[in-house]
N, CA, C and O atoms as a GROMACS GRO file, in nm:
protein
  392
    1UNK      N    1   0.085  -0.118   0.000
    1UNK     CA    2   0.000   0.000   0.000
    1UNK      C    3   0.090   0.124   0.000
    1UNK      O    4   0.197   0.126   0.060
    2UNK      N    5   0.055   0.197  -0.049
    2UNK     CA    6   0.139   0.350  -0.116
    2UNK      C    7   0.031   0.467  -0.043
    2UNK      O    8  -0.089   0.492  -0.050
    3UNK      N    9   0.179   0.537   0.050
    3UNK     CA   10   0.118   0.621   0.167
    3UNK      C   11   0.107   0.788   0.085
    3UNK      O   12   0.206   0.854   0.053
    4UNK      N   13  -0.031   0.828   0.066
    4UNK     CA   14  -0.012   0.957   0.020
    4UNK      C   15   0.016   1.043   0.080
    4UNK      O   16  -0.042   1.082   0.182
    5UNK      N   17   0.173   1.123  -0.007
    5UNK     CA   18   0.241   1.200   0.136
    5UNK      C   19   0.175   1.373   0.100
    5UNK      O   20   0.114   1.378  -0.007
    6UNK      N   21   0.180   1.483   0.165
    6UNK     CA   22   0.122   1.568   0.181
    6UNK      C   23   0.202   1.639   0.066
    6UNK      O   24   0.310   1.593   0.030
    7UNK      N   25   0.139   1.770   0.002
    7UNK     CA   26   0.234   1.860  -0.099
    7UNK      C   27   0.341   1.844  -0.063
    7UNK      O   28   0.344   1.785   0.045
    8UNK      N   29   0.465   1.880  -0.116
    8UNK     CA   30   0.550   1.947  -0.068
    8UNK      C   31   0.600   2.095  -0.137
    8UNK      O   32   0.709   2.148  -0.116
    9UNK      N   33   0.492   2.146  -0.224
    9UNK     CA   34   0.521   2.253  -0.258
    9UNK      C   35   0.440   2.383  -0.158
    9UNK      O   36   0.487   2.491  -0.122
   10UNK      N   37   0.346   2.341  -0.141
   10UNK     CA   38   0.255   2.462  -0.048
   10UNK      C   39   0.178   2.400   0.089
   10UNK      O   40   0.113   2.297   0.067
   11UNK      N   41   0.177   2.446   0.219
   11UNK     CA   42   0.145   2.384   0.294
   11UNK      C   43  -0.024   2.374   0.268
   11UNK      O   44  -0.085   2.269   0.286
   12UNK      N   45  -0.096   2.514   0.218
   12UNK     CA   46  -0.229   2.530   0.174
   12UNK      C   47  -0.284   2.411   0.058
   12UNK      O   48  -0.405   2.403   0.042
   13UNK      N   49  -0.210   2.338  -0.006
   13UNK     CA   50  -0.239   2.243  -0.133
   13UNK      C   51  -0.308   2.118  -0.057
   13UNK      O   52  -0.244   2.044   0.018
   14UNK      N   53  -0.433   2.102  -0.082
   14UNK     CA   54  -0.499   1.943  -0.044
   14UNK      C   55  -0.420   1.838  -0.126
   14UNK      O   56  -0.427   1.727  -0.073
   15UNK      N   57  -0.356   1.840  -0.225
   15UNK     CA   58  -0.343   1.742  -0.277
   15UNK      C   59  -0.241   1.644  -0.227
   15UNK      O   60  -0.139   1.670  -0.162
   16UNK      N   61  -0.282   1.530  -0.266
   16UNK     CA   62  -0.136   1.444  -0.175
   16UNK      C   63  -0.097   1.356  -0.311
   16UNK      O   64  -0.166   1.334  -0.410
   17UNK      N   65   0.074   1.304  -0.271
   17UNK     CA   66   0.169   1.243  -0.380
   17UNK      C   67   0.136   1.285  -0.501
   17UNK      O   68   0.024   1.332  -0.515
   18UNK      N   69   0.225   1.279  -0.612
   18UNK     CA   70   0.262   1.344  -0.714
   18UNK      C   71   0.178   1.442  -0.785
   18UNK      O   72   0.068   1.416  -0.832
   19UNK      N   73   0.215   1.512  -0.789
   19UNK     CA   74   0.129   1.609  -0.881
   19UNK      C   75   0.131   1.795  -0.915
   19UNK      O   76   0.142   1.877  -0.823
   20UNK      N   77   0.125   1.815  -0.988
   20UNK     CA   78   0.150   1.934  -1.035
   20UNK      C   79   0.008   2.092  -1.084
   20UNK      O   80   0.010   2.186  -1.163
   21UNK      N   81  -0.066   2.052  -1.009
   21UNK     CA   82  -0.135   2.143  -1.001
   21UNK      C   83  -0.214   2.166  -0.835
   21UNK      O   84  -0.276   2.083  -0.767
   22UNK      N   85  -0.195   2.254  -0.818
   22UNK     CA   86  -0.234   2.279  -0.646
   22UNK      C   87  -0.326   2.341  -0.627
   22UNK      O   88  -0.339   2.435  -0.705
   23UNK      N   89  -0.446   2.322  -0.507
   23UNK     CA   90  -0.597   2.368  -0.483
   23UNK      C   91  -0.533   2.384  -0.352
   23UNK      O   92  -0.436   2.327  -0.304
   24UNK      N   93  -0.619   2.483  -0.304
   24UNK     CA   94  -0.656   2.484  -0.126
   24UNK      C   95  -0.801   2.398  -0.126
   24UNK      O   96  -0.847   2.316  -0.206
   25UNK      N   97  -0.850   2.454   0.001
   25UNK     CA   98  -0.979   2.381   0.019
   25UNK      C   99  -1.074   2.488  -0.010
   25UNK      O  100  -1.011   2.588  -0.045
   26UNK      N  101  -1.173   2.505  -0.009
   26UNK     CA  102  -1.280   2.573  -0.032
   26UNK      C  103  -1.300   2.660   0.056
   26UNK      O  104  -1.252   2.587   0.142
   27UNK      N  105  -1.337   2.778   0.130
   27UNK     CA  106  -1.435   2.841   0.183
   27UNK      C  107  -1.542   2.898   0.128
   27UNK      O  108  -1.539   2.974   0.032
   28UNK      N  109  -1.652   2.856   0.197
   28UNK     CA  110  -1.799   2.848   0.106
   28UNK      C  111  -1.906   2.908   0.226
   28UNK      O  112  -1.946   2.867   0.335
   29UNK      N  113  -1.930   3.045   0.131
   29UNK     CA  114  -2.062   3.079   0.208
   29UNK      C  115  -2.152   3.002   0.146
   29UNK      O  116  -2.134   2.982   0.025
   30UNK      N  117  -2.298   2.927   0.229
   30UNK     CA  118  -2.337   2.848   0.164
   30UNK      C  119  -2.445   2.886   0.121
   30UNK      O  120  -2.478   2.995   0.168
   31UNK      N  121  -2.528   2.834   0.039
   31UNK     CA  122  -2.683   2.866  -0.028
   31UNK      C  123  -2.785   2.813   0.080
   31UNK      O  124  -2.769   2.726   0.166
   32UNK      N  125  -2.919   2.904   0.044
   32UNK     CA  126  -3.021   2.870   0.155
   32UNK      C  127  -3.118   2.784   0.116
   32UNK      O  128  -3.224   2.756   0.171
   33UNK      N  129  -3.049   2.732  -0.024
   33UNK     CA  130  -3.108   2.609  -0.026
   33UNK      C  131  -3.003   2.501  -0.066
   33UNK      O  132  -2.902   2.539  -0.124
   34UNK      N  133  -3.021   2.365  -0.039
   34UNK     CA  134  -2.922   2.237  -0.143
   34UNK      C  135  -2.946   2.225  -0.265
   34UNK      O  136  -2.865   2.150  -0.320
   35UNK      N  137  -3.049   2.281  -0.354
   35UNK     CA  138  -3.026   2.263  -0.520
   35UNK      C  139  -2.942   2.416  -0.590
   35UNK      O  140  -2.926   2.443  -0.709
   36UNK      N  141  -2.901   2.494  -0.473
   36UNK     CA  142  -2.840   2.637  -0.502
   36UNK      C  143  -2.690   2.653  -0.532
   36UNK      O  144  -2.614   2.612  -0.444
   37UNK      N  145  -2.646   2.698  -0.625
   37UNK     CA  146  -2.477   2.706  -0.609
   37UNK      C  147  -2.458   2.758  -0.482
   37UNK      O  148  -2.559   2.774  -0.413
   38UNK      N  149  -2.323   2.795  -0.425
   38UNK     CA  150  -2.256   2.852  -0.305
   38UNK      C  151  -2.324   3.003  -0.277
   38UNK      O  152  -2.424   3.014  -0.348
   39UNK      N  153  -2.308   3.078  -0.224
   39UNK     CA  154  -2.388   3.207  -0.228
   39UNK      C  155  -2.186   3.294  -0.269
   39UNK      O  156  -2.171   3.404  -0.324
   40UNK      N  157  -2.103   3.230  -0.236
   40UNK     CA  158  -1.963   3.279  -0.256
   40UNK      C  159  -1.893   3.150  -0.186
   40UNK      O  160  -1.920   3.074  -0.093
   41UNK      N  161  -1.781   3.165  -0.290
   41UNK     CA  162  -1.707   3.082  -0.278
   41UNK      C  163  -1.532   3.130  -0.252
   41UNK      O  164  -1.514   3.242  -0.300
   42UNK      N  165  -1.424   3.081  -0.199
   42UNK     CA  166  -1.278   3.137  -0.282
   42UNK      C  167  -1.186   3.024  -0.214
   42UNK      O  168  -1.219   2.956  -0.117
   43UNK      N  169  -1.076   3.017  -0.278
   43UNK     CA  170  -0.969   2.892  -0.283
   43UNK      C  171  -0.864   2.960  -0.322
   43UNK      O  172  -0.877   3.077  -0.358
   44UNK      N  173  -0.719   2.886  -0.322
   44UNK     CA  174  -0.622   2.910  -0.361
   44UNK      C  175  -0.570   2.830  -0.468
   44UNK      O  176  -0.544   2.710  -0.458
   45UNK      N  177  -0.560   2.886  -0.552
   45UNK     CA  178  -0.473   2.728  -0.664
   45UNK      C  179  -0.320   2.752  -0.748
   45UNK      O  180  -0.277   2.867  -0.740
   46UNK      N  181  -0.277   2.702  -0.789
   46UNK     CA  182  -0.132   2.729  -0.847
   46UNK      C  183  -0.186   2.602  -0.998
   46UNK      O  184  -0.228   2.487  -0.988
   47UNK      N  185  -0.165   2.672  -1.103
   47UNK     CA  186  -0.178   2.529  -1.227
   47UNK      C  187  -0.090   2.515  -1.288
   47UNK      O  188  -0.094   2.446  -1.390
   48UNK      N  189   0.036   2.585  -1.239
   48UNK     CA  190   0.151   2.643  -1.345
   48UNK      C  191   0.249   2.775  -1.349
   48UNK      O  192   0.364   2.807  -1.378
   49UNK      N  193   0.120   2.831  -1.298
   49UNK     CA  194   0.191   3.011  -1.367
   49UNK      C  195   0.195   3.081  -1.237
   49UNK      O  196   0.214   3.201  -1.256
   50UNK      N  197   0.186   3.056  -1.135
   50UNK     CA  198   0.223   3.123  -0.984
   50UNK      C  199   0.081   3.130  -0.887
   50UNK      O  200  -0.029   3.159  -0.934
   51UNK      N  201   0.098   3.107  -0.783
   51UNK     CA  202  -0.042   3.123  -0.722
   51UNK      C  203  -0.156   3.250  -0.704
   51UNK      O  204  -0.146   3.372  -0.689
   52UNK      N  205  -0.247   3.173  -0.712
   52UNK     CA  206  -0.330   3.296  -0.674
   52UNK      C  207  -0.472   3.292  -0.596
   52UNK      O  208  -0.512   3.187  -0.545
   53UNK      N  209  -0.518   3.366  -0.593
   53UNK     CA  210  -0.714   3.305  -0.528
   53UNK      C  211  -0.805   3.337  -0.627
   53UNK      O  212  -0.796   3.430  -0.707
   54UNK      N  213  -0.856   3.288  -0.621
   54UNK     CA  214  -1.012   3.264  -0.739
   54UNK      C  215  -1.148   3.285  -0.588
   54UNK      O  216  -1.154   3.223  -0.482
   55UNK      N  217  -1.224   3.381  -0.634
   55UNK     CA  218  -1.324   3.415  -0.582
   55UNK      C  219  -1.454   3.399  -0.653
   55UNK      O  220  -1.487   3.470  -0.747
   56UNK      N  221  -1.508   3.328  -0.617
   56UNK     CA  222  -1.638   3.305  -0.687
   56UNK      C  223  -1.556   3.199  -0.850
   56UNK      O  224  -1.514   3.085  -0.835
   57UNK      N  225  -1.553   3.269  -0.984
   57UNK     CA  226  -1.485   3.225  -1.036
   57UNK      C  227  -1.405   3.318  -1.126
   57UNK      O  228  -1.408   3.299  -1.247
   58UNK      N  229  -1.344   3.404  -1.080
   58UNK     CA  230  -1.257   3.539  -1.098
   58UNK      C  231  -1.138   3.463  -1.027
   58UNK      O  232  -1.138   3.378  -0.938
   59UNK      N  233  -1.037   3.523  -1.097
   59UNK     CA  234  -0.849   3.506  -1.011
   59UNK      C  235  -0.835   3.652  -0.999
   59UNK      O  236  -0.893   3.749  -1.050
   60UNK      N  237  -0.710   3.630  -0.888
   60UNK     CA  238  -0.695   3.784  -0.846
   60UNK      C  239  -0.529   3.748  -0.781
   60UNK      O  240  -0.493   3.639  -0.736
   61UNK      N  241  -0.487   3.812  -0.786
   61UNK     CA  242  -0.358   3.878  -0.760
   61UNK      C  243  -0.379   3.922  -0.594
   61UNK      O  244  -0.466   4.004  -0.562
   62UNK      N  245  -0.275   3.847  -0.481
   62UNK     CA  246  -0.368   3.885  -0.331
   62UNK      C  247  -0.345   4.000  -0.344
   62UNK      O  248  -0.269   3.966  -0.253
   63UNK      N  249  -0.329   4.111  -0.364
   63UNK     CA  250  -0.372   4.262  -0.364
   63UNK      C  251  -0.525   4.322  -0.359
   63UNK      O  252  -0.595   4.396  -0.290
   64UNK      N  253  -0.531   4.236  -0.486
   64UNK     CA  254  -0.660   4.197  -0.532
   64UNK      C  255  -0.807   4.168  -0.470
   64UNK      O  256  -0.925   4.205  -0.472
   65UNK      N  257  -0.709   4.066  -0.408
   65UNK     CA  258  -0.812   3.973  -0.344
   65UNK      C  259  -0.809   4.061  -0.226
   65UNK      O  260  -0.921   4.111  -0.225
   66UNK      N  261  -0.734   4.114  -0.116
   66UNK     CA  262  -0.740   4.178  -0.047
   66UNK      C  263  -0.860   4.317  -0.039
   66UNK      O  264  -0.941   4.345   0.049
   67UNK      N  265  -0.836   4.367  -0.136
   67UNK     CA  266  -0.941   4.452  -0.192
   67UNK      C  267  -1.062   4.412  -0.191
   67UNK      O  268  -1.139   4.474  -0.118
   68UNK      N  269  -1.120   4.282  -0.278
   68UNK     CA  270  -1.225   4.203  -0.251
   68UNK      C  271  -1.277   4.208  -0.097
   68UNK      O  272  -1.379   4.256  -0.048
   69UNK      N  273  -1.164   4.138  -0.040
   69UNK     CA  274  -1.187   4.099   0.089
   69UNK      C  275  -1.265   4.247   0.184
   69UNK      O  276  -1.361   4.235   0.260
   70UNK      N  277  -1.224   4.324   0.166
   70UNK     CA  278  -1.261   4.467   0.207
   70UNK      C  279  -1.382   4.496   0.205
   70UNK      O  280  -1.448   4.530   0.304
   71UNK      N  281  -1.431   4.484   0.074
   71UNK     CA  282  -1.534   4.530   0.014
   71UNK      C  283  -1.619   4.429   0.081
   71UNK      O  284  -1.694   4.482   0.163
   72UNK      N  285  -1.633   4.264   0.071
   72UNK     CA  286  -1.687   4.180   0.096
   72UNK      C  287  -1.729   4.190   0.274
   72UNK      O  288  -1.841   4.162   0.317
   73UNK      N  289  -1.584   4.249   0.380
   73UNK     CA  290  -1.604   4.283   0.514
   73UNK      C  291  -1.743   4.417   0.507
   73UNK      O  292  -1.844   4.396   0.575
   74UNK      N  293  -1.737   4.521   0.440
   74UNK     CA  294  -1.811   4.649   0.390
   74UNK      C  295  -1.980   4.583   0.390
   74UNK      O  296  -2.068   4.617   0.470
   75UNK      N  297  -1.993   4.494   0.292
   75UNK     CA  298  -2.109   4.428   0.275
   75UNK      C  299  -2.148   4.338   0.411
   75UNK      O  300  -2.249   4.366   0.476
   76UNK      N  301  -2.085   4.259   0.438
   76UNK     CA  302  -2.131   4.195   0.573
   76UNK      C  303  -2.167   4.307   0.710
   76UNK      O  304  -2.249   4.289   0.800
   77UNK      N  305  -2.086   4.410   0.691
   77UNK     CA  306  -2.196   4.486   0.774
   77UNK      C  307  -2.301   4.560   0.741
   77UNK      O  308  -2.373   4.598   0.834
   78UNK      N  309  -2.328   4.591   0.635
   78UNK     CA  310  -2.424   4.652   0.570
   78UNK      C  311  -2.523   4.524   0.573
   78UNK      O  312  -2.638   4.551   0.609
   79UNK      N  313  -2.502   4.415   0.548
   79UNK     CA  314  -2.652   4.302   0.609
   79UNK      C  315  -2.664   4.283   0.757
   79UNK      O  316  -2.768   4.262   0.818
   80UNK      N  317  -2.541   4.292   0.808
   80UNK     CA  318  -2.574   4.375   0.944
   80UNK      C  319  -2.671   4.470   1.006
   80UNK      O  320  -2.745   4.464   1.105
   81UNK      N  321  -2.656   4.523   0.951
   81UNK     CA  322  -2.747   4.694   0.979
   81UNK      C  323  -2.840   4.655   0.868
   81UNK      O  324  -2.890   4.765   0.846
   82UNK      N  325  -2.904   4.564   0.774
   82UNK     CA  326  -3.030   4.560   0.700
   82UNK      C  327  -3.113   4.506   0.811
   82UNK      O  328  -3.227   4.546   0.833
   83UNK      N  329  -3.038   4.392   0.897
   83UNK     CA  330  -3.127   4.291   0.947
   83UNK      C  331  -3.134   4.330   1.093
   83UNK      O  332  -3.235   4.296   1.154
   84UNK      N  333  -3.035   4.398   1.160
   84UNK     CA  334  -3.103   4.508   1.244
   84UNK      C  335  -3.266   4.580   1.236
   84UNK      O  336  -3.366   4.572   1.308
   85UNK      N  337  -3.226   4.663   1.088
   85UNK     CA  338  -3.343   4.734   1.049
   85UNK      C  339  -3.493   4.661   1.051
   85UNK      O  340  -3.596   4.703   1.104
   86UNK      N  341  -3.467   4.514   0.961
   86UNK     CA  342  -3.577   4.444   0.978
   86UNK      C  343  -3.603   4.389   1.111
   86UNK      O  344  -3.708   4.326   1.120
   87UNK      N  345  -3.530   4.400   1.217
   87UNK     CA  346  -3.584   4.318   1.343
   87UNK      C  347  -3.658   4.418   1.390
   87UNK      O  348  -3.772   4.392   1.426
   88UNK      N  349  -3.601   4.573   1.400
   88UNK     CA  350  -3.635   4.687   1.477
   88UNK      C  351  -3.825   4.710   1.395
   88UNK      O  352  -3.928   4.753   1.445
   89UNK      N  353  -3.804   4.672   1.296
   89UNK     CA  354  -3.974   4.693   1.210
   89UNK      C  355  -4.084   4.592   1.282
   89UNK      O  356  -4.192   4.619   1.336
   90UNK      N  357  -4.026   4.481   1.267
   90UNK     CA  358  -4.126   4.324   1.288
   90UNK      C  359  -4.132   4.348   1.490
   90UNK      O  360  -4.201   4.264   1.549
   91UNK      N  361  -4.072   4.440   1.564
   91UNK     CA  362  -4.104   4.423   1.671
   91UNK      C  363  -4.169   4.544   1.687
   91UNK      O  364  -4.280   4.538   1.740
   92UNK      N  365  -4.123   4.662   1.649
   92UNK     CA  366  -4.284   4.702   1.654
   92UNK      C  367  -4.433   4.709   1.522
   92UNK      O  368  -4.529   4.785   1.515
   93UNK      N  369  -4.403   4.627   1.461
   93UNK     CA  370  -4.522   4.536   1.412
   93UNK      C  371  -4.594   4.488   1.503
   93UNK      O  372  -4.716   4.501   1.518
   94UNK      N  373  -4.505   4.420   1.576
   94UNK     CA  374  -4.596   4.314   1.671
   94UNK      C  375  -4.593   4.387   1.794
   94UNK      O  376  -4.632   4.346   1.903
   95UNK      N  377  -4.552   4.480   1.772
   95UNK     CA  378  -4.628   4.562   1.945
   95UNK      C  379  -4.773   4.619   1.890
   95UNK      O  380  -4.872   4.619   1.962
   96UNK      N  381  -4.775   4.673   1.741
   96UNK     CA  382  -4.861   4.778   1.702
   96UNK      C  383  -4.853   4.887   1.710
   96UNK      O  384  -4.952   4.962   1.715
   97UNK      N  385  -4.724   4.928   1.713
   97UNK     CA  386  -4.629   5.034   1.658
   97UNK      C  387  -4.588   5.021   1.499
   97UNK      O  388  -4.509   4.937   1.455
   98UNK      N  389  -4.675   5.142   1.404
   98UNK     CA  390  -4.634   5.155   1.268
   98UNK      C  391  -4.579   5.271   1.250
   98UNK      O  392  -4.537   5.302   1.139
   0.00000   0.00000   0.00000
C-alpha cells in the first residue's frame, strides 16, 4: 500500500503524492437552499503560472483579493445593519407600533 504523502510545494495544497497542479480547500458561504450554487465561494490554486485566489470564479492577484476581501467585510456589515433594520420593524409590528 502507497502512503499519500502531503504537498510538498505549499502547505495550503490538499493534494497528496505526485502532482503538479495545487488547490486549497474551499471556503464556502453556503446557499439557503441544497439545489443552489454557493452564495460565494474562494480557494487558492497554483496550475503552473504562480499562485493565486479565485473568488467566486474570478483570479486575483492577493492585492486583489485583499481589496475584494474589504469590500466583501463592507457588505457583511451593511446586512448587518439591514437585518437590524428588519428586526427593529417586525417588533414594533408586533407591538402595534407603525
Amino acid at each position: 500500500m502507497t502512503t499519500m504523502t502531503r504537498c510538498s510545494a505549499y502547505a495550503w495544497c490538499i493534494e497528496t503524492g505526485e502532482h503538479s497542479e495545487h488547490i486549497s480547500a474551499e471556503t464556502i458561504v453556503t446557499a439557503p437552499r441544497e439545489d443552489m450554487d454557493p452564495l460565494a465561494n474562494a480557494y487558492t490554486f497554483d496550475f503552473g503560472f504562480g499562485p493565486a485566489v479565485c473568488i467566486q470564479t474570478e483570479d486575483f492577484t492577493p492585492e486583489q483579493a485583499r481589496a475584494k476581501a474589504r469590500e466583501l467585510r463592507i457588505l457583511a456589515d451593511a446586512i448587518d445593519v439591514m437585518a437590524d433594520a428588519v428586526d427593529t420593524i417586525a417588533a414594533e409590528q408586533a407591538g402595534g407600533v407603525l
